[in-house]
mmCIF file of C-alpha atoms and ligand atoms in Angstrom:
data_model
loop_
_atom_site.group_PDB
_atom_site.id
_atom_site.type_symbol
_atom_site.label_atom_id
_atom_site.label_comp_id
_atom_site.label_asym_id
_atom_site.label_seq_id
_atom_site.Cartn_x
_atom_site.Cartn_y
_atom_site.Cartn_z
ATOM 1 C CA UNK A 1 -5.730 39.089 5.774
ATOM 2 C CA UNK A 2 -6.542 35.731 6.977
ATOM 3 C CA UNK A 3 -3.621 33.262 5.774
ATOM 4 C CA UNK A 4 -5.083 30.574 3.443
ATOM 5 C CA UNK A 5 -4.868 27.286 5.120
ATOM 6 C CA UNK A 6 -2.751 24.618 3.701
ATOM 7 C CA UNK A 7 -3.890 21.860 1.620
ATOM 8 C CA UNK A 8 -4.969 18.217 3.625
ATOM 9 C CA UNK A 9 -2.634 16.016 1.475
ATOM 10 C CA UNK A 10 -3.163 12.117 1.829
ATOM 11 C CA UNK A 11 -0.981 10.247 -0.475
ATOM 12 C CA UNK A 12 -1.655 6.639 0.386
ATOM 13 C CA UNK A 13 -5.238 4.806 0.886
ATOM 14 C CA UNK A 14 -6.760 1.954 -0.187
ATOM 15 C CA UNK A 15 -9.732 0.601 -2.588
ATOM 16 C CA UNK A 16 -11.664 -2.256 -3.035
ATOM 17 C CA UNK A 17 -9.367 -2.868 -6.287
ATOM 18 C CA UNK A 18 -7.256 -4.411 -3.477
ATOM 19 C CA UNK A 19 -7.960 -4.943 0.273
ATOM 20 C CA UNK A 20 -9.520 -1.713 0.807
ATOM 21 C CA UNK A 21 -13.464 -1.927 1.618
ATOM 22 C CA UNK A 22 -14.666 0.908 -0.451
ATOM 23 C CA UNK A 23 -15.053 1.149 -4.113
ATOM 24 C CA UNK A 24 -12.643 3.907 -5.617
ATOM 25 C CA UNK A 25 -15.402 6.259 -6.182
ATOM 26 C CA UNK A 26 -16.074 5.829 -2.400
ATOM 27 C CA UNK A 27 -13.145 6.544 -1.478
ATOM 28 C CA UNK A 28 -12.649 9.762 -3.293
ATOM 29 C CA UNK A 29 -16.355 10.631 -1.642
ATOM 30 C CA UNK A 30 -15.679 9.879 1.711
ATOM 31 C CA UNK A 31 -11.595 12.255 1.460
ATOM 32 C CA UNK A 32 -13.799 14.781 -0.033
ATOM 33 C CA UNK A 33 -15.825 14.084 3.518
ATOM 34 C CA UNK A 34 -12.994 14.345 5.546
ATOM 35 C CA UNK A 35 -11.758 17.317 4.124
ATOM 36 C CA UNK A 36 -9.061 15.881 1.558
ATOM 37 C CA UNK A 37 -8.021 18.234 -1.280
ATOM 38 C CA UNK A 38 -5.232 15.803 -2.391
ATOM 39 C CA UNK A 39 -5.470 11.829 -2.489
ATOM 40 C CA UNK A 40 -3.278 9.226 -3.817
ATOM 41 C CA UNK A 41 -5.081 6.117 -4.762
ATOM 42 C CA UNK A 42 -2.548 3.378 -3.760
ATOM 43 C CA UNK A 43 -3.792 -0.254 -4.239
ATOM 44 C CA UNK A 44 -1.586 -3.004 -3.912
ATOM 45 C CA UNK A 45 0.070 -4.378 -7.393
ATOM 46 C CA UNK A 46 -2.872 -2.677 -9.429
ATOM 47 C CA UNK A 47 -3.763 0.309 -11.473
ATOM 48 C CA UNK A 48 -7.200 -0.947 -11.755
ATOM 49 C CA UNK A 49 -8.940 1.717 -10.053
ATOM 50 C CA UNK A 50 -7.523 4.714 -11.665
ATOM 51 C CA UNK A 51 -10.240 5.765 -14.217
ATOM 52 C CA UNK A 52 -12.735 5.032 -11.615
ATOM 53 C CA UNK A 53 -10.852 7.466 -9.095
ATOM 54 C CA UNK A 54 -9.870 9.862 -11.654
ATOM 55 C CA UNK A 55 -13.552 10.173 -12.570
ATOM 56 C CA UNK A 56 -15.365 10.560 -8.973
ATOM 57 C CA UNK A 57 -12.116 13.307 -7.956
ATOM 58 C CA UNK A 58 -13.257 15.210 -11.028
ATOM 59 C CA UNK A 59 -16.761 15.169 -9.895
ATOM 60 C CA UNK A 60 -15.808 15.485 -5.900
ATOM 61 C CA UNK A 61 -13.483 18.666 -7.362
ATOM 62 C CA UNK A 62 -10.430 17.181 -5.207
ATOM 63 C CA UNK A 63 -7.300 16.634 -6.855
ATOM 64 C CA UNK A 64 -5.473 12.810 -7.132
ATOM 65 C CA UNK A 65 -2.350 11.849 -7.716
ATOM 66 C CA UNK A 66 -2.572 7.897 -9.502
ATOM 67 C CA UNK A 67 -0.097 5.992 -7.009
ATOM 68 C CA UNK A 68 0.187 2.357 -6.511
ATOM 69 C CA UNK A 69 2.119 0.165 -3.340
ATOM 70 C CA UNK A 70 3.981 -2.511 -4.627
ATOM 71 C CA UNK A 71 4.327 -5.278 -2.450
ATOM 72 C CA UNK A 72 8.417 -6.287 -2.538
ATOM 73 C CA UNK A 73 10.610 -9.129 -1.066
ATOM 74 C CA UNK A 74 14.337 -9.358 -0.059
ATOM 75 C CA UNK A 75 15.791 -12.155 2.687
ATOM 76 C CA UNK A 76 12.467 -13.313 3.513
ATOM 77 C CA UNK A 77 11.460 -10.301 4.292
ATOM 78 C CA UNK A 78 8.717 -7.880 2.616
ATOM 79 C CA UNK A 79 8.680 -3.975 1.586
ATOM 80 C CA UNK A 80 6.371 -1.692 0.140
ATOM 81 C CA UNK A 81 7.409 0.432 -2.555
ATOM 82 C CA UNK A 82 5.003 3.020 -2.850
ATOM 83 C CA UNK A 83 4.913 4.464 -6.398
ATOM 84 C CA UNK A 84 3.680 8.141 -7.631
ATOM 85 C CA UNK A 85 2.054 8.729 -11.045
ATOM 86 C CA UNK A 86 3.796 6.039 -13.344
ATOM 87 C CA UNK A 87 2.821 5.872 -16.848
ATOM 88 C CA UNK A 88 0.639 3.194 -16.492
ATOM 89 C CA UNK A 89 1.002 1.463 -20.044
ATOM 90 C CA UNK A 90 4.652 1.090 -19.049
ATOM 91 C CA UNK A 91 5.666 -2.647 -20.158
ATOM 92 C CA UNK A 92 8.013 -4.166 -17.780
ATOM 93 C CA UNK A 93 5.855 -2.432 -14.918
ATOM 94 C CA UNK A 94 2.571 -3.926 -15.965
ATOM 95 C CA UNK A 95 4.259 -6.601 -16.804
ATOM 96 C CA UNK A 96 5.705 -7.368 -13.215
ATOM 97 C CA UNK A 97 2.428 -6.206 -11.327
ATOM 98 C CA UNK A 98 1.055 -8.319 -13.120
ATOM 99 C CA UNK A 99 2.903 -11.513 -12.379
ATOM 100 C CA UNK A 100 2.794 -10.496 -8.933
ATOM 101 C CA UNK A 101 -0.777 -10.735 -8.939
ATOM 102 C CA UNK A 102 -0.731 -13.841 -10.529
ATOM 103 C CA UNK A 103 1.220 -15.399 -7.571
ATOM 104 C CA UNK A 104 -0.949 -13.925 -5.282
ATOM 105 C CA UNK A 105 -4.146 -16.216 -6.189
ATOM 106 C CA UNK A 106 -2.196 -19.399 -5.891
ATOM 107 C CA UNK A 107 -0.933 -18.161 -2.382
ATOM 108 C CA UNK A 108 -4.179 -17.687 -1.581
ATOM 109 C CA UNK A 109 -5.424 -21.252 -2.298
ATOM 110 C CA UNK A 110 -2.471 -22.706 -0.146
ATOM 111 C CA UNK A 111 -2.711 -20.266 2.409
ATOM 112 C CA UNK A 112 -6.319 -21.536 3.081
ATOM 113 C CA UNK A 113 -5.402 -24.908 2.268
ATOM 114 C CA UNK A 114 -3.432 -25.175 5.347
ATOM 115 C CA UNK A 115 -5.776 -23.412 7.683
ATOM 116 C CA UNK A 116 -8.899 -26.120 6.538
ATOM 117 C CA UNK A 117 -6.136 -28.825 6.965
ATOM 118 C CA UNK A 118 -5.631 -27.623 10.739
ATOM 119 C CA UNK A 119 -9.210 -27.456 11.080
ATOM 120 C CA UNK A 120 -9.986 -23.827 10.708
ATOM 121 C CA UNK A 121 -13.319 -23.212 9.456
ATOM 122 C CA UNK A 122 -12.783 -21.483 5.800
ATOM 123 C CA UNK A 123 -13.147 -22.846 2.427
ATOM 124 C CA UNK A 124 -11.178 -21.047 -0.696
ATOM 125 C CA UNK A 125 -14.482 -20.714 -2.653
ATOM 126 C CA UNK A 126 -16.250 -18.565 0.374
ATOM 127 C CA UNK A 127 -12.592 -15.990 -0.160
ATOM 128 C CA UNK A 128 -12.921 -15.854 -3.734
ATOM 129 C CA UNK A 129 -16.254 -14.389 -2.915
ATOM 130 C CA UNK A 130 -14.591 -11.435 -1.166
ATOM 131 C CA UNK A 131 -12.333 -10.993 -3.863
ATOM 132 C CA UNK A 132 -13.858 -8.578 -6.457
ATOM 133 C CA UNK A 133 -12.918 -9.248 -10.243
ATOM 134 C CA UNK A 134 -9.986 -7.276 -11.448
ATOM 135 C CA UNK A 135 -9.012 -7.186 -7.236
ATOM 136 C CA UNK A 136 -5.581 -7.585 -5.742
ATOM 137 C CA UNK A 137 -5.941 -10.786 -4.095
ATOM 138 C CA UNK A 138 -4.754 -10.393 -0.358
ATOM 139 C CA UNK A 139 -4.960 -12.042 3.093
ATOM 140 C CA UNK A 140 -7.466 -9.486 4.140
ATOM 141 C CA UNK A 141 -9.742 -11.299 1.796
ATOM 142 C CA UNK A 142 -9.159 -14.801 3.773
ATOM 143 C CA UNK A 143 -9.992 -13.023 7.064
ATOM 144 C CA UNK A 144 -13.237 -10.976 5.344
ATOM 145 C CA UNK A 145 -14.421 -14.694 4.924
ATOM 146 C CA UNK A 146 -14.164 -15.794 8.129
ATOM 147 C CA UNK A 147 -15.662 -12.594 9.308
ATOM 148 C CA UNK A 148 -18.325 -13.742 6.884
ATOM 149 C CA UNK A 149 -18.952 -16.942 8.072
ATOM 150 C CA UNK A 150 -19.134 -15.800 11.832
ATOM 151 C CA UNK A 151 -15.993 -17.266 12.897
ATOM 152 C CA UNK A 152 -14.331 -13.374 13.641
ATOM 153 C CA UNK A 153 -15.537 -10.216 13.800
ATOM 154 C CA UNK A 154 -12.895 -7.992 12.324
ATOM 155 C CA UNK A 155 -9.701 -8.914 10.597
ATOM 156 C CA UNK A 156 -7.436 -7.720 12.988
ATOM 157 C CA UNK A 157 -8.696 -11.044 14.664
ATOM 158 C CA UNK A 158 -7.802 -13.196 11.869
ATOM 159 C CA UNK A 159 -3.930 -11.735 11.849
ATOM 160 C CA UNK A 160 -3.356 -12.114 15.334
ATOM 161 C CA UNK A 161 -2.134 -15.812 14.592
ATOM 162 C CA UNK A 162 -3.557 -17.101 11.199
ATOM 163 C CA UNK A 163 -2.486 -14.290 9.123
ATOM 164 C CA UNK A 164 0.617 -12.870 10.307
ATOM 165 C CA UNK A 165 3.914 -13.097 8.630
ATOM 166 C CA UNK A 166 5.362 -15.732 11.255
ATOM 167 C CA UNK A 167 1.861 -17.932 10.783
ATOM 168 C CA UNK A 168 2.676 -21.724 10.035
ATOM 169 C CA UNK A 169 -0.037 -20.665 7.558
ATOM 170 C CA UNK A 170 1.708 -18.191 5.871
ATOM 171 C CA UNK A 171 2.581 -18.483 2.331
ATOM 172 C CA UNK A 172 5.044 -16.152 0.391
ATOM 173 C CA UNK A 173 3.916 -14.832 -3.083
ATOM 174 C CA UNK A 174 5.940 -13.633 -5.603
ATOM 175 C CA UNK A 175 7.348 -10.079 -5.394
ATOM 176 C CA UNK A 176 10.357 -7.810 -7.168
ATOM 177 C CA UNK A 177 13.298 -7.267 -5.191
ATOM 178 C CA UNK A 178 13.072 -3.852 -3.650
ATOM 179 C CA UNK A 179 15.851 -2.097 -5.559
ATOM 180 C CA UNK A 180 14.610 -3.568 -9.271
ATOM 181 C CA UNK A 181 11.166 -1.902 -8.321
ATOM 182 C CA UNK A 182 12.662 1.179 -7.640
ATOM 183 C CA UNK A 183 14.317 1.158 -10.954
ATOM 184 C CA UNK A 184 10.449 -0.152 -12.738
ATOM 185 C CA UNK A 185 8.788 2.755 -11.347
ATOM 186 C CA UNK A 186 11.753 5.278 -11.970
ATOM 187 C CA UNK A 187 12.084 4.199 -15.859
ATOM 188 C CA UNK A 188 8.450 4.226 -16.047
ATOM 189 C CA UNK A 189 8.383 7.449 -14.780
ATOM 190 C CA UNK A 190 7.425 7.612 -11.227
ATOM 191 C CA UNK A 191 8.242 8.486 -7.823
ATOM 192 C CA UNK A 192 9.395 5.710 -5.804
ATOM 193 C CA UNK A 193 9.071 6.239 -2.209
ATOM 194 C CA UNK A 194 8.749 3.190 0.511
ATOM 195 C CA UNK A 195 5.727 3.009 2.871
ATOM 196 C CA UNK A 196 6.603 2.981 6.662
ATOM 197 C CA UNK A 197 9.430 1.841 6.379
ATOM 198 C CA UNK A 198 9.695 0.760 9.919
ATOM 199 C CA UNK A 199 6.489 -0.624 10.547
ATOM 200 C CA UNK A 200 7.011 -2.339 14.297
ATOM 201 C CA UNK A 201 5.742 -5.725 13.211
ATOM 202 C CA UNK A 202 8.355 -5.549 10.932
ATOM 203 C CA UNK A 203 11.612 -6.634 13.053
ATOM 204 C CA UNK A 204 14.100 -3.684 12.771
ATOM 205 C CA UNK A 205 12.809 -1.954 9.674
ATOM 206 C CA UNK A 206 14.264 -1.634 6.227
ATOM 207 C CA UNK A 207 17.997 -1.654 6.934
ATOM 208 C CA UNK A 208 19.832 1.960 5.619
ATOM 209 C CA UNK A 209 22.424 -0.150 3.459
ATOM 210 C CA UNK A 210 19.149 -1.478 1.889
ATOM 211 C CA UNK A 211 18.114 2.266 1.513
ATOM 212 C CA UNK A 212 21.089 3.391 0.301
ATOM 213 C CA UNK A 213 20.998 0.877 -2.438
ATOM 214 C CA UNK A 214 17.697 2.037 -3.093
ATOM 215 C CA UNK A 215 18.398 5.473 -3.352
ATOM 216 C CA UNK A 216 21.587 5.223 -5.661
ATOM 217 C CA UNK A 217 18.464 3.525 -7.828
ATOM 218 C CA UNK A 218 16.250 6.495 -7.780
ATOM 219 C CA UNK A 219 14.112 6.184 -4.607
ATOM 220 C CA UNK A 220 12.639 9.524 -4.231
ATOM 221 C CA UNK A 221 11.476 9.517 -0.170
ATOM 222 C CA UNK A 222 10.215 7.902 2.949
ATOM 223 C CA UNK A 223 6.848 7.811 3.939
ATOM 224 C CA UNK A 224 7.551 8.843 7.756
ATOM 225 C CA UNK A 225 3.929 9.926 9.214
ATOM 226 C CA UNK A 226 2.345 6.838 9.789
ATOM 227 C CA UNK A 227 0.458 5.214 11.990
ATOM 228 C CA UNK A 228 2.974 2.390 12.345
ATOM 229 C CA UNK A 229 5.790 4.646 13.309
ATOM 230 C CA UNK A 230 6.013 5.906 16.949
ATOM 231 C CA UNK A 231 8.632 8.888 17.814
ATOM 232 C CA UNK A 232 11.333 6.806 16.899
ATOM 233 C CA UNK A 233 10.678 5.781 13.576
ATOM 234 C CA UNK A 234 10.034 9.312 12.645
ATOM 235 C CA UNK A 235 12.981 10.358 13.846
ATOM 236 C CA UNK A 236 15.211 7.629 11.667
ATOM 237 C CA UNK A 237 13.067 8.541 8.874
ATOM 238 C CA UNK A 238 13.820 12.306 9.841
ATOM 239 C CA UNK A 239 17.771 11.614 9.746
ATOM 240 C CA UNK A 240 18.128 9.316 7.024
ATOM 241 C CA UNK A 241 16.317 11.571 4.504
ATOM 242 C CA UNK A 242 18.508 14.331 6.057
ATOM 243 C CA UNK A 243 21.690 12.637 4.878
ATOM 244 C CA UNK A 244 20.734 11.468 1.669
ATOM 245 C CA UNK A 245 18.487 14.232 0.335
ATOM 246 C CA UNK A 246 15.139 11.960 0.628
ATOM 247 C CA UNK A 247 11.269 13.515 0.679
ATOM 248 C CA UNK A 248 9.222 12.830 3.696
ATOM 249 C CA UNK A 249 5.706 12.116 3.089
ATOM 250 C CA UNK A 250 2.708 11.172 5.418
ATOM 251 C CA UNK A 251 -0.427 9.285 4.979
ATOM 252 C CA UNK A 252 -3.133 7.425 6.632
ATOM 253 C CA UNK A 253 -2.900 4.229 4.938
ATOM 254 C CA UNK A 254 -6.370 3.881 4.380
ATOM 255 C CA UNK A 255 -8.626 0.340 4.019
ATOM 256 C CA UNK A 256 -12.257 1.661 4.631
ATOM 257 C CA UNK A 257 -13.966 -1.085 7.606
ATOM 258 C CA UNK A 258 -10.758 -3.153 6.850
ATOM 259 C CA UNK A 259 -8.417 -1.397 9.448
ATOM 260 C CA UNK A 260 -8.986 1.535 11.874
ATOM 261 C CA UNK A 261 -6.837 3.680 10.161
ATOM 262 C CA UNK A 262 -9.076 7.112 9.641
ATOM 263 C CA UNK A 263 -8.449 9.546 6.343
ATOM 264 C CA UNK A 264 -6.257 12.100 7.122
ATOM 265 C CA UNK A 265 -4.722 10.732 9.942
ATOM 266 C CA UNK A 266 -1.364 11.742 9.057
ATOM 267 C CA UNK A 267 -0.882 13.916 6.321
ATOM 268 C CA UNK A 268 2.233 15.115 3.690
ATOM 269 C CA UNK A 269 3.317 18.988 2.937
ATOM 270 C CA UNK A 270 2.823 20.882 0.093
ATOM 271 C CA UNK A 271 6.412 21.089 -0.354
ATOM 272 C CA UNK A 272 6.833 17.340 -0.195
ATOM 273 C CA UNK A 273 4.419 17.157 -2.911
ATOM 274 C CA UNK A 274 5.954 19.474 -5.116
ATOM 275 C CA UNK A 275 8.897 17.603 -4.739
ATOM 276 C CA UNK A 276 7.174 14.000 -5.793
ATOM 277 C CA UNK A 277 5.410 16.054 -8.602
ATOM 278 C CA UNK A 278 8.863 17.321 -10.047
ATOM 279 C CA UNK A 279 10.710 14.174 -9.766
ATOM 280 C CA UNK A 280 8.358 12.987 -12.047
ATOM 281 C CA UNK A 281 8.406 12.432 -15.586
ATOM 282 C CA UNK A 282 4.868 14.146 -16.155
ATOM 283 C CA UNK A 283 3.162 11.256 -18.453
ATOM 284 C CA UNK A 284 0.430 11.068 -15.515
ATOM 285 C CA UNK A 285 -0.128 14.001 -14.231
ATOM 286 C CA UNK A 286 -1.857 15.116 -10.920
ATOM 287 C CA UNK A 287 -5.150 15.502 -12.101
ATOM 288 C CA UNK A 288 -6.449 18.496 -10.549
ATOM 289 C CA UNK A 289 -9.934 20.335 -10.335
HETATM 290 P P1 AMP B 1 -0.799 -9.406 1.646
HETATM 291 O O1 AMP B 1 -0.726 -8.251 0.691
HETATM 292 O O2 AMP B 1 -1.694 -10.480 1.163
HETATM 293 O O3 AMP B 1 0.541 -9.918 2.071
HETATM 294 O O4 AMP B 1 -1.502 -8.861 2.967
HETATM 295 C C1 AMP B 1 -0.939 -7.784 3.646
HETATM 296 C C2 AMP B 1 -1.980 -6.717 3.874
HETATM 297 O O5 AMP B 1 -2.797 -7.100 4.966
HETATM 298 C C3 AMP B 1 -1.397 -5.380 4.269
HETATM 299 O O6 AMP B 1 -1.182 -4.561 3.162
HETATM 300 C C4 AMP B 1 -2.462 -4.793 5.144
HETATM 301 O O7 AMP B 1 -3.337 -4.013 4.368
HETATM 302 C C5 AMP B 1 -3.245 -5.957 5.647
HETATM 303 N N1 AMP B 1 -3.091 -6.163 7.105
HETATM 304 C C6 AMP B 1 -1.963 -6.430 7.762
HETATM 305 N N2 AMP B 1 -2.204 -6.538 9.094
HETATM 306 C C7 AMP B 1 -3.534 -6.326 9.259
HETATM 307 C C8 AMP B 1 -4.412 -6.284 10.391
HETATM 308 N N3 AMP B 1 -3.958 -6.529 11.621
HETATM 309 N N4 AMP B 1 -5.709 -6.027 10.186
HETATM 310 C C9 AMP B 1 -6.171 -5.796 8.951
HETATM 311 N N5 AMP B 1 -5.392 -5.825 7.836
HETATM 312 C C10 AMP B 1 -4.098 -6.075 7.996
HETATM 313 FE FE1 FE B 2 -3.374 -3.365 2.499
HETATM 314 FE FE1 FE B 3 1.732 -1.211 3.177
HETATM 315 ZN ZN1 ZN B 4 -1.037 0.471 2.209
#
C-alpha cells in the first residue's frame, strides 16, 4: 500500500486586504497551484478578506483556516501575534483592530511627510492609490508608490533605509501590548501563536520572560519554520516550546510580488494543526472541502 502523503499546511500568507499583492481569491488560486491543501489567510489587523477567501477555498476544494497577524508593541519594540480562527464579531477584538488601523493611516501621512520634507520623491496621494479600500494600510504601500513612480524597483529597495524600523522616517502606529492581545484573541476564541519570533532584523528576538508572560495568558505556539529564522532560531523556538508545552508551526509568510517569499516554503504538521484546531473555541471553524 502506498502511504498517503501528508497534507502541505501553510498557516500564514498575505492578501491584498493588507500588504499582500494578490486579491484573497488569488491567493487561495495560486496555494491550490502550489499544491496547498491547508491555508491560513493572515492579513495584518483585518478580517476583511475572509468571505472572499472562504468562498474561492470552497471553489479551489482546499481547506482554510480564517487567521489574522496582529501587529503588537512593547519597549519600542514590535511583535506579531498571529491569531487562528477568532470569532470574528468578537467586540473588544474588532474593536482594537480596528483602532489599530485607524493609527495606521495617520502614520502613513507622517511617514511620507518626512520623506517629501528630505526630498524624497513621493507624495501621500500617489500611496493612497496603492492602498485598496477596506486595506490594512502599511509601509509596503509607501514603497509600491515609489516603485510606481520609477524611483525603485522592488520594495525591498525602499526598506533598505527609508522604511526600516531604525529610519529617521519611521513613524510608530498604534498597537496592543503583546500579552493583552494574547488575552483578545484567547477570549474571543482563538489561537494565539507569535510569528517568527526571532526575525534577525529584529535585535535579539522576543525575550522568553516576555514569552512566558505570554503563555501564562494563553499563547498557544511559536511559529518556528520561517524564512527569517536560520538554525538557531529554530532551535530556541525548538527548546522553549519544549519547556513550556508550546505548538510549533511553519509558514511561508506570503505577500504575492511584495516579497520573495514562495507558498509553501516552510510548512506546519498535521499534528500541530490539530493542536491549534483543539485549542480553539470552534465559533470559526476550519472550513474544509
Ligand atoms: P508595517 O505593518 O506598516 O509596520 O510594515 C511592516 C510590513 O512590511 C511587514 O509586515 C512586512 O510585510 C513588510 N516588510 C518588511 N520588510 C520588508 C522588505 N524588506 N520588503 C518588503 N516588505 C517588507
Ligand atoms: Fe506584511
Ligand atoms: Fe509578520
Ligand atoms: Zn506576515
Amino acid at each position: 500500500m502506498t502511504p498517503t502523503p501528508e497534507p502541505v499546511i501553510d498557516l500564514h500568507t498575505h492578501s491584498n486586504v493588507s500588504d499582500g499583492t494578490e486579491s484573497p481569491a488569488e491567493l487561495v488560486e495560486s496555494a491550490k497551484a502550489a499544491g496547498i491543501d491547508v491555508l491560513a489567510i493572515t492579513d495584518h489587523d483585518t478580517v476583511g478578506g475572509w468571505a472572499e477567501a472562504a468562498e474561492a477555498a470552497s471553489a479551489a476544494g482546499i481547506a482554510l483556516v480564517r487567521g489574522i497577524e496582529i501587529s503588537c508593541a512593547y519597549d519600542g519594540a514590535s511583535l506579531h501575534l498571529l491569531a487562528y480562527l477568532p470569532d470574528p464579531d468578537d467586540e473588544a477584538l474588532m474593536c482594537e483592530l480596528e483602532r489599530a488601523r485607524r493609527s495606521r493611516v495617520s502614520r502613513l501621512e507622517r511617514m511620507v511627510d518626512l520623506m517629501a520634507a528630505d526630498g524624497i520623491n513621493i507624495t501621500y496621494d500617489e500611496v493612497l492609490a496603492q492602498v485598496g479600500t477596506g486595506t490594512t494600510p502599511g509601509r509596503p504601500h509607501i514603497a509600491d508608490a515609489l516603485i510606481v513612480n520609477g524611483t525603485i524597483t522592488h520594495r525591498d529597495d525602499a526598506f533598505v533605509e527609508w522604511l526600516a524600523d531604525d529610519s529617521p522616517y519611521y513613524v510608530s502606529h498604534y498597537a496592543p501590548d503583546p500579552v493583552r492581545a494574547v488575552e483578545l484573541v484567547a477570549e474571543a476564541g482563538g489561537v494565539p501563536v507569535i510569528a517568527h519570533p526571532y526575525t534577525r532584523t529584529r535585535g535579539e528576538g522576543v525575550a522568553d520572560e516576555l514569552v512566558e508572560q505570554m503563555y501564562a495568558a494563553g499563547l498557544v505556539g511559536l511559529e518556528a519554520y520561517h524564512r527569517d529564522h536560520g538554525p538557531a532560531e529554530v532551535e530556541r523556538a525548538r527548546v522553549l516550546a519544549g519547556r513550556l508545552g508550546l505548538v510549533l508551526t511553519g509558514s511561508s509568510d506570503y505577500h504575492g510580488e511584495g516579497k520573495h517569499n514562495q507558498l509553501a516554503e516552510h510548512t506546519t504538521s498535521p499534528e500541530a494543526l490539530a493542536a491549534i484546531e483543539a485549542a480553539a473555541s470552534g465559533v470559526t471553524p476550519v472550513l474544509r472541502p
